[in-house]
Amino acid sequence: MSATITAPPRTALARGARHDGARARRRRVLVWIATHALAIALALMFLAPVVFIGLTALMTDEQALTSALWPQSWNWGNFAEVFEKSLLLRWAGNTLMYAALGTVFTLVSSVPVAYALARFRFRGRRLAFLVVVTTMMLPPQVVAVPIYLVWARLGLTDSLWPLILPLLLGDAFSIFLLRQFLLTIPRDYTDAARVDGCSDVKTLLRVVLPMARPAIAAVALFQFFYCWNDYYGPLLYAGVEQEKLTLSLGLATFKAFHSVQWNLTMAATLLVTAPVIIVFFLAQKVFIEGVTLTGVKG
């Protein structure tokens, strides 16, 4: 008499396979969390203030800054009220003009200097680079008074031009970053361009600049963010008229006039910081690439 072996039903096998698959997925998730625990903790630490600002911006005036952390009602009208009670669009236009022109002027003036310091061989090249780097250590408050007097004599105070025009003379940090990146480009490319009859200007425009796009993008983002968030410069030169303020300075005045309405203050803060966050997330790939590819050669 032969014994028969009964195969387990297919449903039991399927349930067992699903159970094993779920257990493996949970194990992978736990391993990933354990591996990135420090990064997750830092991310939560940095996201907490943003979440707090966003939730407070949607609260009522009575609920803001109370023990309640979640809005009792979602007051999206707070953002519209910010536009009604401030010149936010005008401030955004002034800030965009400052940031855009400042970024363009910085690139136009800094790229040729960085190229000369990285590629040209002339006496005093290292000393010139040392002077450029040294200027980064000079606090702007040290020369604020004499520079302000110069712009006052030229009649350009009460405007943003004293902050924009000096960028035509270059920026020390941008020159340093671009120069370090250009040192990583093999000299064979520029030598081949010169053999083909290209001048130094054509070599810079047709060979070097296309290869230096990551560094140029990183410098552009650095300068754009600096101009967008600049508070000290507009405080000195923009004056007291509301129509001439930038977003950072306008936000400070808005907070002074609405210090008891924290929901509106947080809504205005969120509106001011949102464009910078969006620009960074859209351009973070090229930004990180430009920073990480910057050479360390001297």
PDB file of C-alpha atoms in Angstrom:
ATOM      1  CA  MET A   1       0.000   0.000   0.000  1.00  0.00           C
ATOM      2  CA  SER A   2       1.605   3.192  -1.148  1.00  0.00           C
ATOM      3  CA  ALA A   3       1.322   6.404   0.829  1.00  0.00           C
ATOM      4  CA  THR A   4       0.064   9.487  -0.936  1.00  0.00           C
ATOM      5  CA  ILE A   5       1.470  12.956  -0.217  1.00  0.00           C
ATOM      6  CA  THR A   6      -1.051  15.715  -0.294  1.00  0.00           C
ATOM      7  CA  ALA A   7       0.282  19.037  -1.630  1.00  0.00           C
ATOM      8  CA  PRO A   8      -0.605  22.083   0.408  1.00  0.00           C
ATOM      9  CA  PRO A   9      -3.305  24.244  -1.113  1.00  0.00           C
ATOM     10  CA  ARG A  10      -2.231  27.069  -3.378  1.00  0.00           C
ATOM     11  CA  THR A  11      -3.903  29.688  -1.196  1.00  0.00           C
ATOM     12  CA  ALA A  12      -1.719  28.687   1.767  1.00  0.00           C
ATOM     13  CA  LEU A  13       1.398  28.913  -0.388  1.00  0.00           C
ATOM     14  CA  ALA A  14       0.349  32.345  -1.644  1.00  0.00           C
ATOM     15  CA  ARG A  15      -0.314  33.570   1.893  1.00  0.00           C
ATOM     16  CA  GLY A  16       3.069  32.269   3.024  1.00  0.00           C
ATOM     17  CA  ALA A  17       4.835  33.968   0.120  1.00  0.00           C
ATOM     18  CA  ARG A  18       3.070  37.263   0.823  1.00  0.00           C
ATOM     19  CA  HIS A  19       3.950  36.971   4.511  1.00  0.00           C
ATOM     20  CA  ASP A  20       7.624  36.350   3.702  1.00  0.00           C
ATOM     21  CA  GLY A  21       7.643  39.214   1.220  1.00  0.00           C
ATOM     22  CA  ALA A  22       6.106  41.605   3.747  1.00  0.00           C
ATOM     23  CA  ARG A  23       8.621  40.483   6.380  1.00  0.00           C
ATOM     24  CA  ALA A  24      11.509  41.098   3.943  1.00  0.00           C
ATOM     25  CA  ARG A  25      10.157  44.559   3.070  1.00  0.00           C
ATOM     26  CA  ARG A  26       9.828  45.473   6.748  1.00  0.00           C
ATOM     27  CA  ARG A  27      13.351  44.279   7.349  1.00  0.00           C
ATOM     28  CA  ARG A  28      14.666  46.400   4.452  1.00  0.00           C
ATOM     29  CA  VAL A  29      12.796  49.437   5.764  1.00  0.00           C
ATOM     30  CA  LEU A  30      14.170  48.951   9.272  1.00  0.00           C
ATOM     31  CA  VAL A  31      17.697  48.525   7.927  1.00  0.00           C
ATOM     32  CA  TRP A  32      17.321  51.688   5.817  1.00  0.00           C
ATOM     33  CA  ILE A  33      16.040  53.657   8.824  1.00  0.00           C
ATOM     34  CA  ALA A  34      18.883  52.414  11.004  1.00  0.00           C
ATOM     35  CA  THR A  35      21.448  53.270   8.332  1.00  0.00           C
ATOM     36  CA  HIS A  36      20.096  56.786   7.773  1.00  0.00           C
ATOM     37  CA  ALA A  37      18.996  57.528  11.344  1.00  0.00           C
ATOM     38  CA  LEU A  38      21.304  60.518  11.724  1.00  0.00           C
ATOM     39  CA  ALA A  39      20.278  61.999   8.374  1.00  0.00           C
ATOM     40  CA  ILE A  40      16.589  61.532   9.207  1.00  0.00           C
ATOM     41  CA  ALA A  41      17.059  63.232  12.584  1.00  0.00           C
ATOM     42  CA  LEU A  42      18.832  66.192  10.968  1.00  0.00           C
ATOM     43  CA  ALA A  43      16.158  66.449   8.267  1.00  0.00           C
ATOM     44  CA  LEU A  44      13.392  66.514  10.878  1.00  0.00           C
ATOM     45  CA  MET A  45      15.310  69.131  12.854  1.00  0.00           C
ATOM     46  CA  PHE A  46      15.561  71.410   9.813  1.00  0.00           C
ATOM     47  CA  LEU A  47      12.001  70.766   8.636  1.00  0.00           C
ATOM     48  CA  ALA A  48      10.397  71.436  12.021  1.00  0.00           C
ATOM     49  CA  PRO A  49      10.648  75.277  11.797  1.00  0.00           C
ATOM     50  CA  VAL A  50       9.268  75.240   8.237  1.00  0.00           C
ATOM     51  CA  VAL A  51       6.329  73.085   9.284  1.00  0.00           C
ATOM     52  CA  PHE A  52       5.713  75.348  12.296  1.00  0.00           C
ATOM     53  CA  ILE A  53       5.719  78.451  10.066  1.00  0.00           C
ATOM     54  CA  GLY A  54       3.338  76.801   7.596  1.00  0.00           C
ATOM     55  CA  LEU A  55       0.862  75.687  10.262  1.00  0.00           C
ATOM     56  CA  THR A  56       0.949  79.036  12.077  1.00  0.00           C
ATOM     57  CA  ALA A  57       0.360  80.868   8.796  1.00  0.00           C
ATOM     58  CA  LEU A  58      -2.947  79.013   8.408  1.00  0.00           C
ATOM     59  CA  MET A  59      -4.206  79.699  11.943  1.00  0.00           C
ATOM     60  CA  THR A  60      -6.474  82.452  13.159  1.00  0.00           C
ATOM     61  CA  ASP A  61      -5.047  85.442  14.983  1.00  0.00           C
ATOM     62  CA  GLU A  62      -6.387  84.142  18.301  1.00  0.00           C
ATOM     63  CA  GLN A  63      -4.926  80.654  17.887  1.00  0.00           C
ATOM     64  CA  ALA A  64      -1.455  81.699  16.661  1.00  0.00           C
ATOM     65  CA  LEU A  65       1.354  81.030  19.164  1.00  0.00           C
ATOM     66  CA  THR A  66      -0.961  79.213  21.576  1.00  0.00           C
ATOM     67  CA  SER A  67      -0.403  75.684  22.852  1.00  0.00           C
ATOM     68  CA  ALA A  68      -2.351  74.321  19.862  1.00  0.00           C
ATOM     69  CA  LEU A  69      -0.044  73.064  17.123  1.00  0.00           C
ATOM     70  CA  TRP A  70      -2.704  72.205  14.541  1.00  0.00           C
ATOM     71  CA  PRO A  71      -4.992  74.848  12.983  1.00  0.00           C
ATOM     72  CA  GLN A  72      -8.583  74.644  14.109  1.00  0.00           C
ATOM     73  CA  SER A  73      -9.568  76.023  10.694  1.00  0.00           C
ATOM     74  CA  TRP A  74      -7.508  76.422   7.539  1.00  0.00           C
ATOM     75  CA  ASN A  75      -7.387  80.171   6.913  1.00  0.00           C
ATOM     76  CA  TRP A  76      -5.946  80.431   3.399  1.00  0.00           C
ATOM     77  CA  GLY A  77      -7.132  84.016   3.298  1.00  0.00           C
ATOM     78  CA  ASN A  78      -4.147  85.006   5.454  1.00  0.00           C
ATOM     79  CA  PHE A  79      -1.945  84.972   2.355  1.00  0.00           C
ATOM     80  CA  ALA A  80      -4.312  87.267   0.474  1.00  0.00           C
ATOM     81  CA  GLU A  81      -4.422  89.577   3.490  1.00  0.00           C
ATOM     82  CA  VAL A  82      -0.631  89.847   3.407  1.00  0.00           C
ATOM     83  CA  PHE A  83      -0.818  91.196  -0.153  1.00  0.00           C
ATOM     84  CA  GLU A  84      -3.539  93.639   0.882  1.00  0.00           C
ATOM     85  CA  LYS A  85      -1.631  95.013   3.879  1.00  0.00           C
ATOM     86  CA  SER A  86       1.831  95.258   2.296  1.00  0.00           C
ATOM     87  CA  LEU A  87       3.619  96.081  -0.949  1.00  0.00           C
ATOM     88  CA  LEU A  88       4.830  92.508  -1.293  1.00  0.00           C
ATOM     89  CA  LEU A  89       4.732  92.457  -5.096  1.00  0.00           C
ATOM     90  CA  ARG A  90       6.675  95.720  -5.283  1.00  0.00           C
ATOM     91  CA  TRP A  91       9.240  94.389  -2.815  1.00  0.00           C
ATOM     92  CA  ALA A  92       9.512  91.188  -4.851  1.00  0.00           C
ATOM     93  CA  GLY A  93      10.142  93.230  -8.007  1.00  0.00           C
ATOM     94  CA  ASN A  94      12.901  95.229  -6.324  1.00  0.00           C
ATOM     95  CA  THR A  95      14.477  92.076  -4.949  1.00  0.00           C
ATOM     96  CA  LEU A  96      14.289  90.302  -8.302  1.00  0.00           C
ATOM     97  CA  MET A  97      15.954  93.256 -10.032  1.00  0.00           C
ATOM     98  CA  TYR A  98      18.699  93.309  -7.398  1.00  0.00           C
ATOM     99  CA  ALA A  99      19.244  89.547  -7.537  1.00  0.00           C
ATOM    100  CA  ALA A 100      19.098  89.218 -11.331  1.00  0.00           C
ATOM    101  CA  LEU A 101      21.361  92.161 -12.158  1.00  0.00           C
ATOM    102  CA  GLY A 102      23.707  91.297  -9.311  1.00  0.00           C
ATOM    103  CA  THR A 103      24.051  87.726 -10.561  1.00  0.00           C
ATOM    104  CA  VAL A 104      24.661  88.778 -14.170  1.00  0.00           C
ATOM    105  CA  PHE A 105      27.167  91.472 -13.185  1.00  0.00           C
ATOM    106  CA  THR A 106      28.999  89.039 -10.910  1.00  0.00           C
ATOM    107  CA  LEU A 107      29.379  86.434 -13.634  1.00  0.00           C
ATOM    108  CA  VAL A 108      30.432  88.948 -16.286  1.00  0.00           C
ATOM    109  CA  SER A 109      33.121  90.431 -14.059  1.00  0.00           C
ATOM    110  CA  SER A 110      34.297  87.333 -12.175  1.00  0.00           C
ATOM    111  CA  VAL A 111      34.657  84.772 -14.970  1.00  0.00           C
ATOM    112  CA  PRO A 112      37.440  86.633 -16.878  1.00  0.00           C
ATOM    113  CA  VAL A 113      39.382  87.293 -13.654  1.00  0.00           C
ATOM    114  CA  ALA A 114      39.115  83.664 -12.587  1.00  0.00           C
ATOM    115  CA  TYR A 115      40.205  82.547 -16.070  1.00  0.00           C
ATOM    116  CA  ALA A 116      43.232  84.839 -15.972  1.00  0.00           C
ATOM    117  CA  LEU A 117      44.267  83.641 -12.518  1.00  0.00           C
ATOM    118  CA  ALA A 118      43.840  79.996 -13.510  1.00  0.00           C
ATOM    119  CA  ARG A 119      45.414  79.982 -16.998  1.00  0.00           C
ATOM    120  CA  PHE A 120      47.687  82.974 -17.543  1.00  0.00           C
ATOM    121  CA  ARG A 121      51.315  82.886 -16.426  1.00  0.00           C
ATOM    122  CA  PHE A 122      52.439  86.313 -15.276  1.00  0.00           C
ATOM    123  CA  ARG A 123      54.565  87.735 -12.526  1.00  0.00           C
ATOM    124  CA  GLY A 124      52.613  88.312  -9.323  1.00  0.00           C
ATOM    125  CA  ARG A 125      49.831  85.884 -10.211  1.00  0.00           C
ATOM    126  CA  ARG A 126      49.869  84.191  -6.821  1.00  0.00           C
ATOM    127  CA  LEU A 127      50.048  87.543  -5.055  1.00  0.00           C
ATOM    128  CA  ALA A 128      47.009  88.762  -7.000  1.00  0.00           C
ATOM    129  CA  PHE A 129      45.102  85.634  -6.038  1.00  0.00           C
ATOM    130  CA  LEU A 130      46.142  86.097  -2.405  1.00  0.00           C
ATOM    131  CA  VAL A 131      44.811  89.674  -2.468  1.00  0.00           C
ATOM    132  CA  VAL A 132      41.488  88.437  -3.876  1.00  0.00           C
ATOM    133  CA  VAL A 133      41.173  85.801  -1.168  1.00  0.00           C
ATOM    134  CA  THR A 134      42.176  88.301   1.533  1.00  0.00           C
ATOM    135  CA  THR A 135      39.301  90.615   0.631  1.00  0.00           C
ATOM    136  CA  MET A 136      36.870  87.885   1.717  1.00  0.00           C
ATOM    137  CA  MET A 137      38.170  88.297   5.267  1.00  0.00           C
ATOM    138  CA  LEU A 138      37.350  92.015   5.384  1.00  0.00           C
ATOM    139  CA  PRO A 139      34.002  92.643   7.144  1.00  0.00           C
ATOM    140  CA  PRO A 140      31.743  94.964   5.120  1.00  0.00           C
ATOM    141  CA  GLN A 141      30.994  97.011   8.242  1.00  0.00           C
ATOM    142  CA  VAL A 142      34.606  98.209   8.316  1.00  0.00           C
ATOM    143  CA  VAL A 143      34.295 100.182   5.060  1.00  0.00           C
ATOM    144  CA  ALA A 144      30.557 100.909   5.254  1.00  0.00           C
ATOM    145  CA  VAL A 145      30.895 104.594   6.226  1.00  0.00           C
ATOM    146  CA  PRO A 146      33.436 105.727   3.583  1.00  0.00           C
ATOM    147  CA  ILE A 147      31.676 103.772   0.835  1.00  0.00           C
ATOM    148  CA  TYR A 148      28.334 105.270   1.855  1.00  0.00           C
ATOM    149  CA  LEU A 149      29.809 108.769   1.649  1.00  0.00           C
ATOM    150  CA  VAL A 150      31.059 108.051  -1.873  1.00  0.00           C
ATOM    151  CA  TRP A 151      27.629 106.913  -3.049  1.00  0.00           C
ATOM    152  CA  ALA A 152      25.979 109.859  -1.278  1.00  0.00           C
ATOM    153  CA  ARG A 153      28.179 112.294  -3.212  1.00  0.00           C
ATOM    154  CA  LEU A 154      27.215 110.540  -6.424  1.00  0.00           C
ATOM    155  CA  GLY A 155      23.536 110.924  -5.497  1.00  0.00           C
ATOM    156  CA  LEU A 156      22.773 107.202  -5.709  1.00  0.00           C
ATOM    157  CA  THR A 157      21.604 106.617  -2.153  1.00  0.00           C
ATOM    158  CA  ASP A 158      17.940 105.792  -1.482  1.00  0.00           C
ATOM    159  CA  SER A 159      18.233 103.160  -4.210  1.00  0.00           C
ATOM    160  CA  LEU A 160      19.680  99.709  -4.793  1.00  0.00           C
ATOM    161  CA  TRP A 161      22.309 100.822  -7.306  1.00  0.00           C
ATOM    162  CA  PRO A 162      25.087 101.114  -4.676  1.00  0.00           C
ATOM    163  CA  LEU A 163      24.591  97.380  -4.133  1.00  0.00           C
ATOM    164  CA  ILE A 164      24.370  96.414  -7.827  1.00  0.00           C
ATOM    165  CA  LEU A 165      27.057  98.500  -9.525  1.00  0.00           C
ATOM    166  CA  PRO A 166      30.011  97.306  -7.352  1.00  0.00           C
ATOM    167  CA  LEU A 167      29.361  93.767  -8.585  1.00  0.00           C
ATOM    168  CA  LEU A 168      30.689  94.880 -11.986  1.00  0.00           C
ATOM    169  CA  LEU A 169      34.121  94.872 -10.308  1.00  0.00           C
ATOM    170  CA  GLY A 170      33.886  91.192  -9.389  1.00  0.00           C
ATOM    171  CA  ASP A 171      33.185  89.184  -6.285  1.00  0.00           C
ATOM    172  CA  ALA A 172      36.016  87.600  -4.320  1.00  0.00           C
ATOM    173  CA  PHE A 173      34.202  84.390  -3.412  1.00  0.00           C
ATOM    174  CA  SER A 174      32.944  83.890  -6.975  1.00  0.00           C
ATOM    175  CA  ILE A 175      36.433  84.443  -8.393  1.00  0.00           C
ATOM    176  CA  PHE A 176      37.875  81.954  -5.922  1.00  0.00           C
ATOM    177  CA  LEU A 177      35.275  79.267  -6.683  1.00  0.00           C
ATOM    178  CA  LEU A 178      35.546  79.699 -10.457  1.00  0.00           C
ATOM    179  CA  ARG A 179      39.330  79.755 -10.401  1.00  0.00           C
ATOM    180  CA  GLN A 180      39.465  76.505  -8.438  1.00  0.00           C
ATOM    181  CA  PHE A 181      37.138  74.838 -10.925  1.00  0.00           C
ATOM    182  CA  LEU A 182      39.009  76.103 -13.972  1.00  0.00           C
ATOM    183  CA  LEU A 183      42.218  74.593 -12.610  1.00  0.00           C
ATOM    184  CA  THR A 184      40.640  71.138 -12.967  1.00  0.00           C
ATOM    185  CA  ILE A 185      40.044  71.574 -16.711  1.00  0.00           C
ATOM    186  CA  PRO A 186      42.915  69.892 -18.577  1.00  0.00           C
ATOM    187  CA  ARG A 187      45.218  72.383 -20.265  1.00  0.00           C
ATOM    188  CA  ASP A 188      45.218  70.245 -23.401  1.00  0.00           C
ATOM    189  CA  TYR A 189      41.815  71.666 -24.401  1.00  0.00           C
ATOM    190  CA  THR A 190      42.949  75.277 -24.267  1.00  0.00           C
ATOM    191  CA  ASP A 191      46.263  74.453 -25.931  1.00  0.00           C
ATOM    192  CA  ALA A 192      44.445  72.723 -28.779  1.00  0.00           C
ATOM    193  CA  ALA A 193      42.187  75.770 -29.189  1.00  0.00           C
ATOM    194  CA  ARG A 194      45.207  78.059 -29.442  1.00  0.00           C
ATOM    195  CA  VAL A 195      46.811  75.754 -32.018  1.00  0.00           C
ATOM    196  CA  ASP A 196      43.624  76.067 -34.072  1.00  0.00           C
ATOM    197  CA  GLY A 197      44.036  79.836 -33.995  1.00  0.00           C
ATOM    198  CA  CYS A 198      41.634  80.818 -31.213  1.00  0.00           C
ATOM    199  CA  SER A 199      42.474  83.904 -29.204  1.00  0.00           C
ATOM    200  CA  ASP A 200      42.234  83.960 -25.433  1.00  0.00           C
ATOM    201  CA  VAL A 201      38.745  85.465 -25.623  1.00  0.00           C
ATOM    202  CA  LYS A 202      37.509  82.847 -28.101  1.00  0.00           C
ATOM    203  CA  THR A 203      39.100  80.085 -26.031  1.00  0.00           C
ATOM    204  CA  LEU A 204      37.266  81.352 -22.978  1.00  0.00           C
ATOM    205  CA  LEU A 205      33.921  81.657 -24.745  1.00  0.00           C
ATOM    206  CA  ARG A 206      33.984  78.522 -26.905  1.00  0.00           C
ATOM    207  CA  VAL A 207      36.013  76.044 -24.866  1.00  0.00           C
ATOM    208  CA  VAL A 208      36.228  77.001 -21.200  1.00  0.00           C
ATOM    209  CA  LEU A 209      32.727  78.332 -20.525  1.00  0.00           C
ATOM    210  CA  PRO A 210      30.853  75.261 -21.869  1.00  0.00           C
ATOM    211  CA  MET A 211      33.018  73.013 -19.685  1.00  0.00           C
ATOM    212  CA  ALA A 212      32.605  75.281 -16.649  1.00  0.00           C
ATOM    213  CA  ARG A 213      28.806  75.339 -16.691  1.00  0.00           C
ATOM    214  CA  PRO A 214      28.422  73.523 -13.328  1.00  0.00           C
ATOM    215  CA  ALA A 215      30.695  76.004 -11.554  1.00  0.00           C
ATOM    216  CA  ILE A 216      29.037  78.969 -13.256  1.00  0.00           C
ATOM    217  CA  ALA A 217      25.613  77.673 -12.212  1.00  0.00           C
ATOM    218  CA  ALA A 218      26.795  77.202  -8.630  1.00  0.00           C
ATOM    219  CA  VAL A 219      28.231  80.733  -8.510  1.00  0.00           C
ATOM    220  CA  ALA A 220      25.038  82.135 -10.016  1.00  0.00           C
ATOM    221  CA  LEU A 221      22.909  80.404  -7.383  1.00  0.00           C
ATOM    222  CA  PHE A 222      25.181  81.528  -4.570  1.00  0.00           C
ATOM    223  CA  GLN A 223      24.982  85.147  -5.721  1.00  0.00           C
ATOM    224  CA  PHE A 224      21.249  85.015  -6.406  1.00  0.00           C
ATOM    225  CA  PHE A 225      20.512  83.641  -2.948  1.00  0.00           C
ATOM    226  CA  TYR A 226      22.807  86.208  -1.332  1.00  0.00           C
ATOM    227  CA  CYS A 227      21.103  89.125  -3.075  1.00  0.00           C
ATOM    228  CA  TRP A 228      17.641  87.715  -2.409  1.00  0.00           C
ATOM    229  CA  ASN A 229      18.313  87.349   1.331  1.00  0.00           C
ATOM    230  CA  ASP A 230      20.476  90.458   1.745  1.00  0.00           C
ATOM    231  CA  TYR A 231      19.285  92.626   4.615  1.00  0.00           C
ATOM    232  CA  TYR A 232      22.297  94.722   5.606  1.00  0.00           C
ATOM    233  CA  GLY A 233      22.852  96.306   2.194  1.00  0.00           C
ATOM    234  CA  PRO A 234      19.249  97.440   1.565  1.00  0.00           C
ATOM    235  CA  LEU A 235      19.075  98.662   5.149  1.00  0.00           C
ATOM    236  CA  LEU A 236      21.916 101.096   4.372  1.00  0.00           C
ATOM    237  CA  TYR A 237      20.953 102.261   0.894  1.00  0.00           C
ATOM    238  CA  ALA A 238      17.285 101.543   0.150  1.00  0.00           C
ATOM    239  CA  GLY A 239      15.986 104.373   2.343  1.00  0.00           C
ATOM    240  CA  VAL A 240      12.728 104.476   4.254  1.00  0.00           C
ATOM    241  CA  GLU A 241      10.191 104.631   1.428  1.00  0.00           C
ATOM    242  CA  GLN A 242       8.118 101.461   1.257  1.00  0.00           C
ATOM    243  CA  GLU A 243       8.244 101.377  -2.544  1.00  0.00           C
ATOM    244  CA  LYS A 244      12.045 100.994  -2.550  1.00  0.00           C
ATOM    245  CA  LEU A 245      12.382  98.173  -0.037  1.00  0.00           C
ATOM    246  CA  THR A 246      13.418  94.605  -0.762  1.00  0.00           C
ATOM    247  CA  LEU A 247      11.695  91.505   0.558  1.00  0.00           C
ATOM    248  CA  SER A 248      14.016  90.992   3.522  1.00  0.00           C
ATOM    249  CA  LEU A 249      13.758  94.604   4.643  1.00  0.00           C
ATOM    250  CA  GLY A 250      10.058  94.792   3.837  1.00  0.00           C
ATOM    251  CA  LEU A 251       9.402  91.671   5.874  1.00  0.00           C
ATOM    252  CA  ALA A 252      11.083  93.306   8.866  1.00  0.00           C
ATOM    253  CA  THR A 253       8.875  96.400   8.547  1.00  0.00           C
ATOM    254  CA  PHE A 254       5.792  94.206   8.075  1.00  0.00           C
ATOM    255  CA  LYS A 255       6.635  92.364  11.280  1.00  0.00           C
ATOM    256  CA  ALA A 256       7.064  95.678  13.114  1.00  0.00           C
ATOM    257  CA  PHE A 257       3.614  96.872  12.029  1.00  0.00           C
ATOM    258  CA  HIS A 258       1.898  93.515  12.637  1.00  0.00           C
ATOM    259  CA  SER A 259       3.866  92.194  15.603  1.00  0.00           C
ATOM    260  CA  VAL A 260       0.732  90.942  17.348  1.00  0.00           C
ATOM    261  CA  GLN A 261      -0.636  89.183  14.255  1.00  0.00           C
ATOM    262  CA  TRP A 262       1.745  86.259  14.114  1.00  0.00           C
ATOM    263  CA  ASN A 263      -0.359  84.360  11.614  1.00  0.00           C
ATOM    264  CA  LEU A 264       0.105  87.155   9.053  1.00  0.00           C
ATOM    265  CA  THR A 265       3.800  87.446   9.919  1.00  0.00           C
ATOM    266  CA  MET A 266       4.309  83.733   9.342  1.00  0.00           C
ATOM    267  CA  ALA A 267       2.320  83.878   6.109  1.00  0.00           C
ATOM    268  CA  ALA A 268       4.522  86.714   4.853  1.00  0.00           C
ATOM    269  CA  THR A 269       7.643  84.798   5.899  1.00  0.00           C
ATOM    270  CA  LEU A 270       6.473  81.730   3.990  1.00  0.00           C
ATOM    271  CA  LEU A 271       5.782  83.795   0.865  1.00  0.00           C
ATOM    272  CA  VAL A 272       9.248  85.370   1.015  1.00  0.00           C
ATOM    273  CA  THR A 273      11.142  82.098   1.513  1.00  0.00           C
ATOM    274  CA  ALA A 274       9.099  79.944  -0.881  1.00  0.00           C
ATOM    275  CA  PRO A 275      10.730  81.205  -4.138  1.00  0.00           C
ATOM    276  CA  VAL A 276      14.235  80.509  -2.828  1.00  0.00           C
ATOM    277  CA  ILE A 277      13.282  76.995  -1.738  1.00  0.00           C
ATOM    278  CA  ILE A 278      11.649  76.276  -5.107  1.00  0.00           C
ATOM    279  CA  VAL A 279      14.655  77.572  -7.065  1.00  0.00           C
ATOM    280  CA  PHE A 280      17.041  75.496  -4.965  1.00  0.00           C
ATOM    281  CA  PHE A 281      15.092  72.266  -5.388  1.00  0.00           C
ATOM    282  CA  LEU A 282      14.816  72.813  -9.142  1.00  0.00           C
ATOM    283  CA  ALA A 283      18.525  73.552  -9.504  1.00  0.00           C
ATOM    284  CA  GLN A 284      20.014  71.475  -6.697  1.00  0.00           C
ATOM    285  CA  LYS A 285      21.485  68.895  -9.081  1.00  0.00           C
ATOM    286  CA  VAL A 286      23.595  71.387 -11.001  1.00  0.00           C
ATOM    287  CA  PHE A 287      24.331  73.298  -7.796  1.00  0.00           C
ATOM    288  CA  ILE A 288      25.720  70.246  -5.993  1.00  0.00           C
ATOM    289  CA  GLU A 289      27.591  69.184  -9.122  1.00  0.00           C
ATOM    290  CA  GLY A 290      29.249  72.584  -9.411  1.00  0.00           C
ATOM    291  CA  VAL A 291      30.317  72.587  -5.774  1.00  0.00           C
ATOM    292  CA  THR A 292      31.559  68.991  -5.646  1.00  0.00           C
ATOM    293  CA  LEU A 293      33.486  69.267  -8.909  1.00  0.00           C
ATOM    294  CA  THR A 294      35.330  72.357  -7.774  1.00  0.00           C
ATOM    295  CA  GLY A 295      39.009  71.481  -7.720  1.00  0.00           C
ATOM    296  CA  VAL A 296      41.355  71.723  -4.793  1.00  0.00           C
ATOM    297  CA  LYS A 297      44.465  72.431  -6.815  1.00  0.00           C
ATOM    298  CA  GLY A 298      46.462  75.483  -5.834  1.00  0.00           C
TER     299      GLY A 298
END
